[in-house]
DNA sequence: ATGAAAGCGCTAACAT
DNA sequence: ATGTTAGCGCTTTCAT
């Protein structure tokens, strides 16, 4: 934070300690061995002068910034907050700091991220696309050091950390069927989004599972939600309750919408799970604390975070591993809402 | 993300466009006027070569990084997620990206932030201290370009954005009294923290307000909570319900704990607000969606974010304004839980 | 174990 | 409107 022109340099520190910048650098980075006595003198000089390293200079020299970028749709969605938090923790182990970029799930912003316009000064990128999908491989150009989160959307040579969207959505849907529900709706469809997006995959698995159980889904049971926020869940549930023949169970494609749905139910005096069962997806911290506590899918968020950061670290280290696709485990967490 | 040694420089771009790096720089930063024709040629060359500016070099030269740091206790607390999101939005207007650093509310980490060890490559710092307080002014040394969030903890010459903790806590407590409650408890005390911390200020205001109403507070009605997380709220409420004479109203010092408290109530079949009223503090997005919806304090989070970023921008711009203390408006948001 | 010096890629002061 | 050049503060190769 030193102002330009008034900054203390390594040379200044060296001058005070009676050594050159070279030795100061060695002391501070700890790579080479330095005489303990010299070391002490240097550290004292650092302290006296209030020296702070200029990381731009270091980065320019080394080609490393010590920062990675996490590009996600939106911190209004609990899952992404949870993910960001976990990724920050994992990144700490690699001495990385994390810059979070919100794309708003908008295609133009996602392209901007990949083009580097909104992601400078960063050693690598962990990116959860939403609008981008197959056919957009051209935007990958120049992005080595990239890990894609979500489904394997690109054929190209990129690391993917893949959540078992299909399997998990089947699990959730089948659970509702097994509990005896027959009028099952879903909130979170988004027709304007790639077929590889979570929205499309979960919807497809939902439909398939119901079909497999010889259950039909009226069109009005598939509720579109553009943003997957609290209000989308509430609005979706309100719409379902307004139907002549409301569902007896609802699969919300994320927990945040499920919270909204639960609220809409309670506001109308409809009981969950007795009148309408609700199941979510994500198992975010809040899911345990709603009324009733939310039955949901645990998608392996901790693994996603760890794998993503480790994969990126391998890329940055330049290990010549071929692009990998990693899968995380999912499971059903039964609580009270369904 | 270009690897060292294989990176394309401005000179390369210039060579292809038939100009020097100087002109390329002018085109990309848009400061000086460039002939449209030249401009086009340069931009085409940028595209052809897949050129990406080296921001370390730029920062080294200009002394600006385009990044600010936001240091907060913890993203597990909804308020800080909400705040971070809003600050990111405000920062965008200044073309800043934001690095979030979690201090875990731990003193050593807060000192590390101020000392710059965990906050390099940044044009400024927005810092919500928790463990640090009066008497720790010495850690401010070398931190121009700093905005402190929370109460005015430092006498030193630093910008503060101050939330009206005392006034707001009075508002909340008085509301409970006015609604006829007499056995009022609080969750969120933290004796190990500075007297200027939110925990101490809110507790003090809580006590004062009850005293002013001639209401006594048994010691067991003041529940300590170290982390202010969901589980702290739930544990606190569980403890209160286990008392021989449980309270009929509880003031939770943040919304996140209030969510936990509401859960503890529901888990035991205790009704809110009928049996125990609950009031929170923060008015985070989720507060509107709990069952019952949470009555809480709106502390002016939007203002905090805007003021903090604007104040920091003024510091960075080097306007010689004297250190300012800015206050935000708070108000009571009545919903259903109290 | 330490010194001397080159150079990372960019911007800005000085030219023309 | 564009070319030339110095230099930001650091790391690292070549010395000793």
XYZ file of C-alpha atoms (C1' of nucleotides) in Angstrom:
708
model
C 0.000 0.000 0.000
C 3.020 2.260 -0.125
C 2.498 5.130 -2.450
C 4.484 5.308 -5.585
C 7.716 7.159 -5.040
C 7.786 6.720 -1.323
C 8.215 2.993 -1.320
C 10.991 1.180 0.434
C 12.856 -1.251 -1.783
C 14.945 -4.297 -1.092
C 17.980 -2.202 -1.878
C 17.021 0.189 0.920
C 16.654 -2.682 3.328
C 19.975 -4.069 2.160
C 21.701 -0.736 2.596
C 20.557 -0.566 6.165
C 21.577 -4.132 6.873
C 24.884 -3.804 5.094
C 24.067 -6.273 2.330
C 22.690 -6.104 -1.184
C 19.156 -6.671 -2.408
C 20.220 -10.154 -3.436
C 20.715 -11.200 0.152
C 17.521 -9.549 1.291
C 15.678 -11.477 -1.368
C 17.262 -14.694 -0.192
C 16.322 -14.003 3.382
C 12.718 -13.194 2.562
C 12.076 -16.054 0.206
C 14.095 -18.476 2.307
C 15.362 -20.433 -0.671
C 19.076 -20.113 -0.182
C 20.848 -20.455 3.110
C 21.911 -17.227 4.734
C 24.109 -16.769 7.768
C 21.860 -16.480 10.839
C 23.563 -13.274 11.839
C 22.973 -11.717 8.407
C 19.432 -12.958 8.451
C 18.733 -11.233 11.733
C 20.193 -7.974 10.561
C 18.105 -8.075 7.413
C 14.903 -8.874 9.277
C 15.558 -6.061 11.690
C 16.057 -3.664 8.813
C 12.802 -4.878 7.250
C 11.056 -4.120 10.489
C 12.715 -0.753 11.040
C 11.900 0.449 7.573
C 8.407 -1.053 7.480
C 9.383 -2.733 4.265
C 6.729 -4.529 2.247
C 7.581 -6.480 -0.809
C 6.289 -5.240 -4.104
C 4.449 -8.270 -5.389
C 4.041 -6.821 -8.857
C 7.792 -6.771 -9.272
C 8.109 -10.271 -7.945
C 5.338 -11.515 -10.202
C 6.829 -9.815 -13.211
C 10.096 -11.512 -12.507
C 8.836 -14.970 -11.566
C 5.795 -15.208 -13.783
C 3.703 -16.231 -10.798
C 1.069 -14.084 -9.142
C 0.045 -16.255 -6.202
C -3.586 -15.648 -7.080
C -6.206 -17.826 -8.701
C -9.596 -16.843 -10.015
C -12.847 -18.556 -9.162
C -15.589 -17.720 -11.625
C -19.078 -18.635 -10.481
C -22.539 -17.446 -11.379
C -23.553 -15.745 -8.201
C -22.980 -15.529 -4.447
C -26.745 -15.257 -3.873
C -26.857 -19.010 -4.339
C -25.760 -20.737 -1.137
C -23.984 -23.493 -2.991
C -21.550 -21.072 -4.564
C -20.831 -19.355 -1.283
C -20.165 -22.732 0.244
C -17.988 -23.708 -2.682
C -16.079 -20.419 -2.627
C -15.385 -20.795 1.053
C -14.089 -24.305 0.618
C -11.972 -23.379 -2.360
C -10.429 -20.522 -0.416
C -9.497 -22.987 2.290
C -7.959 -25.414 -0.178
C -6.142 -22.607 -1.947
C -4.525 -21.593 1.316
C -2.606 -24.843 1.351
C -0.992 -23.771 -1.893
C -0.368 -20.240 -0.660
C -2.842 -18.901 -3.125
C -5.282 -16.125 -2.621
C -8.571 -16.308 -4.468
C -10.337 -13.709 -6.559
C -14.030 -14.416 -6.978
C -15.671 -13.280 -10.174
C -19.428 -13.429 -10.518
C -20.636 -14.102 -14.029
C -24.311 -13.686 -13.250
C -24.653 -16.877 -15.321
C -24.548 -14.638 -18.371
C -22.915 -15.839 -21.529
C -21.124 -12.595 -22.298
C -19.544 -12.545 -18.855
C -18.498 -16.155 -19.118
C -16.808 -15.418 -22.429
C -15.125 -12.389 -20.894
C -13.731 -14.583 -18.154
C -12.257 -17.067 -20.582
C -10.881 -14.331 -22.806
C -8.998 -13.007 -19.824
C -10.580 -9.590 -19.863
C -11.975 -10.079 -16.391
C -9.292 -12.369 -15.159
C -5.920 -10.790 -15.173
C -3.085 -11.226 -12.786
C -3.976 -14.789 -11.969
C -2.110 -18.060 -12.144
C -5.145 -20.056 -13.067
C -8.884 -20.290 -13.312
C -11.545 -22.460 -11.725
C -14.652 -21.893 -13.727
C -18.232 -23.013 -13.338
C -19.927 -22.234 -16.647
C -23.649 -21.952 -16.975
C -24.484 -20.444 -20.312
C -21.479 -21.821 -22.173
C -21.516 -25.381 -23.408
C -20.596 -27.731 -26.234
C -19.776 -25.780 -29.356
C -18.060 -23.048 -27.412
C -14.719 -24.822 -27.343
C -13.130 -21.970 -29.260
C -13.218 -19.788 -26.164
C -10.852 -22.186 -24.464
C -7.966 -20.987 -26.630
C -5.114 -19.726 -24.550
C -6.497 -21.207 -21.362
C -4.121 -23.755 -20.140
C -4.325 -23.689 -16.322
C -8.056 -24.031 -16.302
C -10.343 -26.334 -14.374
C -13.982 -26.565 -15.378
C -16.599 -27.295 -12.729
C -19.897 -28.965 -13.448
C -20.572 -31.412 -16.197
C -17.991 -32.132 -18.854
C -19.182 -29.457 -21.191
C -16.169 -29.312 -23.422
C -14.715 -32.015 -25.614
C -11.503 -30.027 -25.594
C -8.463 -30.849 -23.524
C -9.482 -29.357 -20.200
C -9.619 -30.667 -16.678
C -13.146 -31.186 -15.412
C -14.461 -31.764 -11.930
C -17.789 -33.338 -12.534
C -20.684 -33.586 -10.171
C -22.904 -36.612 -10.766
C -25.896 -34.477 -11.696
C -27.798 -37.223 -13.412
C -27.265 -39.884 -10.791
C -28.055 -37.445 -7.989
C -31.251 -36.193 -9.601
C -32.350 -39.773 -10.140
C -31.689 -40.466 -6.489
C -33.802 -37.524 -5.392
C -36.662 -38.294 -7.736
C -36.713 -41.992 -6.990
C -36.798 -41.220 -3.277
C -39.951 -39.168 -3.746
C -41.522 -41.968 -5.746
C -40.536 -44.542 -3.152
C -42.126 -42.443 -0.446
C -45.393 -42.869 -2.270
C -45.660 -39.545 -4.078
C -47.304 -39.595 -7.478
C -47.828 -35.949 -8.357
C -44.224 -34.804 -8.468
C -43.120 -31.414 -9.739
C -39.750 -29.780 -10.286
C -38.542 -26.214 -9.870
C -35.465 -24.955 -11.678
C -35.834 -25.801 -15.345
C -34.170 -23.337 -17.678
C -34.795 -23.878 -21.374
C -32.403 -21.106 -22.381
C -29.363 -22.875 -21.080
C -26.954 -25.462 -22.491
C -27.985 -29.117 -22.465
C -24.967 -29.843 -20.301
C -25.933 -27.370 -17.620
C -27.046 -28.574 -14.224
C -30.552 -27.343 -15.015
C -30.858 -29.495 -18.117
C -29.203 -32.575 -16.666
C -31.273 -32.563 -13.499
C -34.459 -32.010 -15.445
C -33.675 -34.822 -17.824
C -32.897 -37.220 -14.990
C -36.082 -36.142 -13.240
C -38.161 -36.899 -16.333
C -36.422 -40.184 -17.022
C -36.874 -41.416 -13.499
C -40.569 -40.612 -13.475
C -41.006 -42.262 -16.866
C -39.213 -45.337 -15.595
C -41.777 -45.452 -12.805
C -44.643 -45.065 -15.282
C -45.466 -41.667 -13.882
C -46.459 -38.839 -16.179
C -45.438 -35.224 -15.695
C -47.906 -32.541 -16.727
C -46.131 -29.615 -18.376
C -47.184 -27.250 -15.601
C -45.288 -29.378 -13.097
C -42.019 -28.295 -14.667
C -41.399 -24.819 -13.351
C -38.826 -22.599 -14.963
C -36.486 -20.598 -12.755
C -33.897 -18.382 -14.349
C -31.775 -17.472 -11.373
C -32.164 -20.236 -8.813
C -32.482 -17.674 -6.041
C -34.710 -17.720 -2.960
C -37.429 -15.758 -4.673
C -37.449 -18.101 -7.654
C -38.118 -21.016 -5.359
C -40.882 -19.147 -3.580
C -42.474 -17.983 -6.824
C -42.239 -21.463 -8.305
C -43.930 -23.060 -5.351
C -46.623 -20.371 -5.315
C -47.362 -21.176 -8.902
C -47.600 -24.885 -8.234
C -49.950 -24.314 -5.324
C -52.161 -22.235 -7.556
C -52.666 -25.158 -9.915
C -56.087 -26.868 -9.956
C -54.298 -30.030 -8.988
C -51.152 -29.134 -7.051
C -48.282 -31.593 -6.693
C -47.724 -33.625 -3.539
C -43.942 -33.423 -3.854
C -41.482 -30.964 -5.360
C -37.880 -31.448 -6.384
C -36.046 -28.127 -6.224
C -32.872 -28.116 -8.289
C -30.954 -26.382 -5.529
C -31.262 -25.814 -1.808
C -31.638 -22.067 -2.104
C -34.798 -22.483 -4.151
C -35.970 -25.175 -1.733
C -35.705 -22.615 1.081
C -37.871 -20.278 -0.959
C -40.315 -23.095 -1.648
C -40.555 -24.001 2.025
C -41.338 -20.388 2.775
C -44.090 -20.251 0.179
C -45.617 -23.368 1.700
C -45.538 -22.032 5.251
C -46.905 -18.656 4.159
C -49.987 -20.440 2.845
C -50.341 -22.788 5.753
C -49.477 -25.800 3.641
C -47.539 -28.349 5.658
C -44.267 -29.919 4.594
C -43.834 -32.810 4.200
C -47.449 -33.823 5.014
C -49.181 -31.854 2.270
C -46.248 -31.247 -0.037
C -42.845 -32.868 0.311
C -39.802 -30.825 -0.684
C -36.405 -32.097 -1.633
C -33.402 -29.926 -2.462
C -29.960 -30.298 -3.979
C -26.594 -29.160 -2.533
C -26.724 -29.843 1.192
C -25.531 -26.370 2.098
C -25.055 -25.563 5.802
C -28.460 -23.914 6.138
C -30.269 -27.050 4.946
C -29.905 -28.591 8.373
C -31.542 -25.611 10.039
C -34.693 -24.890 8.088
C -38.180 -25.697 9.351
C -38.565 -28.501 8.565
C -34.940 -29.456 8.005
C -34.349 -30.030 4.322
C -33.985 -33.443 2.750
C -31.468 -32.936 -0.002
C -28.631 -34.243 -2.139
C -25.066 -34.049 -0.899
C -23.093 -33.516 -4.084
C -19.634 -33.806 -2.605
C -18.849 -30.119 -2.402
C -15.769 -30.712 -0.274
C -14.381 -33.035 -2.927
C -15.207 -30.586 -5.687
C -13.198 -27.898 -3.939
C -10.245 -30.098 -3.161
C -10.060 -31.741 -6.547
C -10.435 -28.483 -8.401
C -7.612 -26.815 -6.530
C -5.339 -29.846 -6.707
C -5.952 -30.245 -10.426
C -5.191 -26.597 -10.967
C -2.058 -26.850 -8.874
C -0.863 -29.700 -11.070
C -1.488 -27.630 -14.189
C 0.301 -24.629 -12.780
C 3.231 -26.795 -11.753
C 3.325 -27.810 -15.378
C 3.169 -31.518 -14.759
C 2.368 -32.949 -18.123
C -0.641 -34.906 -16.980
C -3.265 -35.329 -19.662
C -6.546 -33.497 -19.028
C -8.520 -35.372 -16.457
C -12.168 -35.753 -15.621
C -12.785 -36.265 -11.942
C -16.109 -37.358 -10.453
C -17.404 -36.634 -7.000
C -19.648 -38.832 -4.902
C -23.211 -37.862 -4.251
C -25.656 -39.169 -1.729
C -29.101 -38.556 -0.349
C -29.414 -36.798 2.993
C -32.771 -37.555 4.505
C -34.074 -35.009 6.972
C -37.677 -33.961 7.507
C -38.956 -32.074 4.465
C -39.451 -35.216 2.383
C -2.021 -17.432 -17.952
C 0.730 -17.543 -20.560
C 3.712 -19.499 -19.394
C 6.905 -17.728 -18.781
C 9.010 -17.550 -21.874
C 6.200 -18.157 -24.278
C 4.372 -14.952 -23.634
C 3.423 -12.442 -26.268
C 4.477 -8.897 -25.465
C 3.270 -5.525 -26.564
C 6.356 -5.302 -28.715
C 5.287 -8.468 -30.539
C 1.854 -7.040 -31.121
C 3.388 -3.785 -32.295
C 5.712 -5.572 -34.676
C 2.793 -7.302 -36.303
C 0.789 -4.097 -36.536
C 3.724 -2.038 -37.742
C 3.909 0.170 -34.651
C 5.824 0.212 -31.390
C 4.782 -0.961 -27.975
C 4.048 2.655 -27.088
C 1.184 2.803 -29.565
C -0.133 -0.578 -28.552
C -0.185 0.624 -24.973
C -2.068 3.724 -26.000
C -4.618 1.714 -27.911
C -5.237 -0.702 -25.052
C -5.455 1.830 -22.280
C -7.333 4.322 -24.428
C -5.695 7.335 -22.833
C -4.209 9.029 -25.854
C -5.930 9.390 -29.160
C -4.812 6.978 -31.829
C -5.686 7.018 -35.512
C -8.684 4.733 -36.037
C -6.853 2.875 -38.757
C -3.859 2.235 -36.495
C -6.167 1.242 -33.723
C -7.835 -1.382 -35.870
C -4.550 -2.824 -37.007
C -3.348 -3.065 -33.414
C -6.525 -4.694 -32.198
C -6.370 -7.196 -35.022
C -2.797 -8.034 -34.097
C -3.853 -8.466 -30.468
C -6.492 -10.891 -31.608
C -4.247 -12.774 -34.032
C -1.556 -13.258 -31.463
C -3.924 -13.960 -28.582
C -2.150 -11.254 -26.675
C -2.952 -10.737 -23.008
C -1.503 -7.919 -21.057
C 0.883 -8.743 -18.273
C -0.761 -7.001 -15.361
C 2.255 -7.463 -13.128
C 4.317 -5.340 -15.452
C 1.599 -2.738 -15.655
C 1.213 -2.663 -11.899
C 4.916 -2.409 -11.353
C 5.007 0.559 -13.656
C 1.863 2.357 -12.548
C 1.867 1.475 -8.872
C -1.743 0.352 -9.154
C -2.948 -3.208 -8.991
C -6.643 -2.835 -9.699
C -7.384 -5.057 -6.723
C -8.655 -4.321 -3.251
C -8.766 -6.616 -0.268
C -11.802 -7.248 1.876
C -10.897 -8.765 5.221
C -13.822 -10.229 7.120
C -14.160 -12.820 9.843
C -15.919 -15.551 8.003
C -18.146 -16.398 5.038
C -20.149 -18.798 7.207
C -21.924 -15.753 8.572
C -24.583 -14.608 6.135
C -23.967 -10.956 6.827
C -20.431 -11.159 5.539
C -21.455 -13.001 2.413
C -24.058 -10.346 1.813
C -21.526 -7.613 2.476
C -18.896 -9.211 0.258
C -21.349 -9.496 -2.592
C -22.344 -5.871 -2.295
C -18.774 -4.688 -2.035
C -17.871 -6.640 -5.133
C -20.664 -4.880 -6.955
C -19.557 -1.460 -5.759
C -15.942 -2.248 -6.583
C -16.919 -3.029 -10.134
C -17.821 0.599 -10.667
C -14.221 1.477 -9.908
C -12.871 -1.336 -12.093
C -11.562 -3.090 -9.057
C -11.537 -6.769 -8.382
C -11.866 -7.934 -4.819
C -9.813 -10.419 -2.865
C -11.619 -11.759 0.177
C -9.523 -12.727 3.156
C -11.109 -14.561 6.053
C -9.589 -13.761 9.417
C -11.621 -16.284 11.347
C -12.070 -13.397 13.795
C -8.682 -14.324 15.174
C -6.372 -11.667 16.462
C -3.226 -13.068 14.889
C -4.871 -13.154 11.470
C -6.156 -9.630 11.852
C -2.671 -8.430 12.679
C -1.303 -10.345 9.704
C -3.779 -8.554 7.469
C -2.744 -5.129 8.696
C 0.933 -5.978 8.509
C 0.463 -6.771 4.863
C 1.617 -10.353 5.104
C -1.717 -11.639 3.890
C -2.595 -8.676 1.787
C -0.159 -8.089 -0.958
C -0.763 -6.814 -4.421
C -3.677 -4.672 -3.426
C -4.477 -0.990 -3.761
C -6.343 -0.824 -0.501
C -8.027 -2.623 2.323
C -11.546 -2.754 3.684
C -11.269 -4.376 7.063
C -13.803 -5.537 9.592
C -11.854 -6.206 12.778
C -13.212 -8.350 15.517
C -10.450 -9.153 17.945
C -8.527 -5.920 17.434
C -9.620 -2.777 19.216
C -8.505 0.330 21.056
C -4.881 0.048 22.052
C -3.937 -1.718 18.846
C -3.404 1.491 16.921
C 0.227 0.591 16.351
C -0.786 -2.018 13.791
C -2.167 0.738 11.623
C 1.315 1.905 10.754
C 1.885 1.928 7.032
C -1.800 1.520 6.277
C -2.958 4.536 4.451
C -5.668 3.353 2.043
C -7.594 1.589 4.708
C -11.266 1.679 5.628
C -12.371 0.143 8.903
C -15.831 -1.378 9.164
C -17.775 -1.656 12.373
C -17.494 0.653 15.314
C -14.820 3.320 15.456
C -12.296 1.162 17.168
C -9.266 3.266 16.493
C -8.511 6.759 17.627
C -5.954 6.910 14.872
C -6.435 8.700 11.582
C -8.428 6.092 9.694
C -11.679 6.136 7.769
C -14.480 4.301 9.522
C -17.837 3.141 8.274
C -19.813 2.741 11.418
C -22.933 0.743 11.918
C -25.202 2.086 14.658
C -24.798 -0.995 16.820
C -25.975 0.609 20.005
C -28.995 2.331 18.565
C -29.994 -0.765 16.629
C -29.675 -3.086 19.602
C -31.759 -0.687 21.673
C -34.370 -0.719 18.939
C -34.504 -4.508 18.928
C -34.614 -4.843 22.694
C -37.189 -2.125 23.185
C -39.371 -3.733 20.557
C -39.410 -6.965 22.549
C -40.267 -5.066 25.714
C -43.004 -3.144 23.958
C -44.512 -6.378 22.729
C -44.964 -7.353 26.339
C -42.034 -9.683 26.844
C -40.444 -9.675 30.285
C -38.101 -12.640 30.271
C -35.732 -11.560 27.527
C -32.488 -13.322 26.726
C -29.631 -12.634 24.329
C -27.421 -14.943 22.281
C -24.039 -13.789 21.021
C -22.119 -12.370 23.952
C -18.383 -12.807 23.718
C -16.383 -11.763 26.758
C -13.068 -12.414 25.042
C -13.506 -9.680 22.502
C -12.817 -5.942 22.444
C -15.305 -3.596 24.080
C -15.824 -1.932 20.734
C -16.794 -5.129 18.970
C -20.330 -5.663 17.794
C -20.732 -8.352 20.446
C -19.887 -5.995 23.280
C -21.815 -3.014 21.967
C -24.963 -4.963 21.282
C -24.805 -6.640 24.655
C -24.316 -3.362 26.434
C -27.234 -1.764 24.617
C -29.340 -4.811 25.391
C -28.554 -4.538 29.086
C -29.070 -0.779 29.203
C -32.421 -0.975 27.499
C -33.704 -3.633 29.849
C -32.437 -1.676 32.836
C -34.159 1.433 31.534
C -37.362 -0.596 31.499
C -36.745 -1.824 35.030
C -36.269 -5.336 33.814
C -33.604 -7.549 35.309
C -31.492 -10.012 33.341
C -30.442 -13.223 35.039
C -26.891 -14.155 34.144
C -28.027 -17.329 32.440
C -30.041 -15.262 29.971
C -26.828 -13.914 28.455
C -25.568 -16.698 26.234
C -22.033 -16.653 24.954
C -21.393 -17.544 21.312
C -17.876 -17.490 20.004
C -18.453 -17.830 16.299
C -21.929 -16.501 15.591
C -22.617 -19.438 13.298
C -25.813 -21.413 12.793
C -24.814 -24.024 15.321
C -24.034 -21.378 17.938
C -27.535 -20.019 17.637
C -29.043 -23.481 17.885
C -26.886 -24.438 20.863
C -27.639 -21.148 22.590
C -31.354 -21.568 22.223
C -31.180 -25.186 23.362
C -29.452 -24.018 26.495
C -32.045 -21.359 27.171
C -34.875 -23.860 26.733
C -33.200 -26.143 29.230
C -33.383 -23.468 31.910
C -35.859 -23.950 34.784
C -37.437 -20.720 33.716
C -36.847 -20.216 29.976
C -37.106 -16.791 28.367
C -40.153 -15.679 26.407
C -38.067 -13.703 23.906
C -34.526 -13.938 22.550
C -32.411 -11.321 20.857
C -29.845 -12.995 18.607
C -26.943 -10.741 17.764
C -26.998 -11.808 14.151
C -29.443 -13.391 11.729
C -27.363 -16.502 11.214
C -27.631 -17.364 14.895
C -31.329 -16.495 14.793
C -31.776 -19.112 12.072
C -30.095 -21.613 14.342
C -32.284 -20.535 17.231
C -35.458 -20.885 15.183
C -34.362 -24.383 14.280
C -33.769 -25.324 17.910
C -37.229 -24.069 18.757
C -38.944 -26.013 15.996
C -36.973 -29.150 16.805
C -38.478 -29.098 20.319
C -41.962 -28.177 19.215
C -41.717 -24.745 20.799
C -43.601 -22.177 18.753
C -42.198 -18.850 17.590
C -43.301 -16.222 18.303
C -46.089 -17.582 20.531
C -43.908 -19.391 23.070
C -40.610 -17.678 22.409
C -40.162 -14.619 20.213
C -36.933 -14.340 18.227
C -35.378 -11.221 16.807
C -32.232 -11.099 14.723
C -29.768 -8.533 13.435
C -28.602 -7.984 9.815
C -31.632 -8.495 7.615
C -29.822 -10.837 5.258
C -31.740 -12.183 2.255
C -32.657 -15.446 3.970
C -34.376 -13.615 6.855
C -37.427 -13.077 4.700
C -37.722 -16.776 3.965
C -37.445 -18.580 7.266
C -40.379 -20.168 9.068
C -41.549 -17.931 10.598
C -39.984 -15.049 8.680
C -37.456 -13.310 10.867
C -38.051 -9.975 12.559
C -34.686 -8.302 12.501
C -32.593 -5.157 12.286
C -31.696 -3.690 8.925
C -28.250 -2.204 9.524
C -27.859 -0.469 6.183
C -25.630 -3.049 4.553
C -26.013 -1.444 1.137
C -24.777 1.845 2.542
C -21.894 0.178 4.318
C -20.723 -1.343 1.049
C -21.100 1.823 -0.969
C -19.544 4.121 1.601
C -16.639 1.810 2.251
C -15.734 1.514 -1.402
C -16.208 5.217 -2.088
C -14.123 6.187 0.910
C -11.392 3.827 -0.180
C -11.536 5.185 -3.702
C -10.995 8.681 -2.349
C -7.975 7.509 -0.358
C -6.502 5.727 -3.335
C -7.053 8.769 -5.501
C -5.004 10.576 -2.884
C -7.524 13.292 -2.222
C -6.316 14.824 0.952
C -9.587 14.485 2.795
C -9.158 14.077 6.532
C -10.142 10.673 7.923
C -13.890 10.426 8.063
C -16.367 8.516 10.148
C -19.512 7.643 8.274
C -22.683 6.324 9.903
C -25.293 4.143 8.311
C -29.005 4.114 9.032
C -30.563 1.236 10.855
C -34.178 0.289 11.221
C -36.403 -2.436 12.547
C -37.915 -4.874 10.072
C -40.955 -6.494 11.609
C -41.877 -9.885 10.203
C -43.348 -12.802 12.095
C -40.825 -14.204 14.542
C -41.290 -11.426 17.084
C 27.518 -16.848 1.589
C 27.280 -12.729 -0.826
C 28.015 -9.081 -4.735
C 27.198 -7.234 -9.549
C 24.266 -6.808 -13.187
C 20.776 -8.177 -16.488
C 16.081 -8.239 -17.566
C 10.922 -9.530 -16.753
C 6.804 -6.269 -19.780
C 4.925 -2.364 -19.240
C 4.137 3.095 -19.139
C 5.469 7.822 -19.374
C 8.682 11.582 -20.105
C 10.852 13.393 -23.845
C 11.276 13.694 -28.586
C 9.736 14.584 -33.371
C 0.042 10.777 -33.734
C 3.838 7.914 -32.994
C 8.990 6.553 -32.021
C 12.812 6.213 -28.377
C 14.215 5.274 -24.012
C 14.513 4.896 -19.050
C 13.124 2.565 -15.181
C 9.406 0.520 -11.867
C 11.430 -3.571 -7.829
C 12.305 -7.859 -7.921
C 14.892 -12.592 -8.909
C 18.561 -15.011 -10.789
C 22.806 -16.108 -13.471
C 27.466 -15.470 -13.214
C 30.899 -14.332 -10.431
C 33.886 -14.531 -6.290
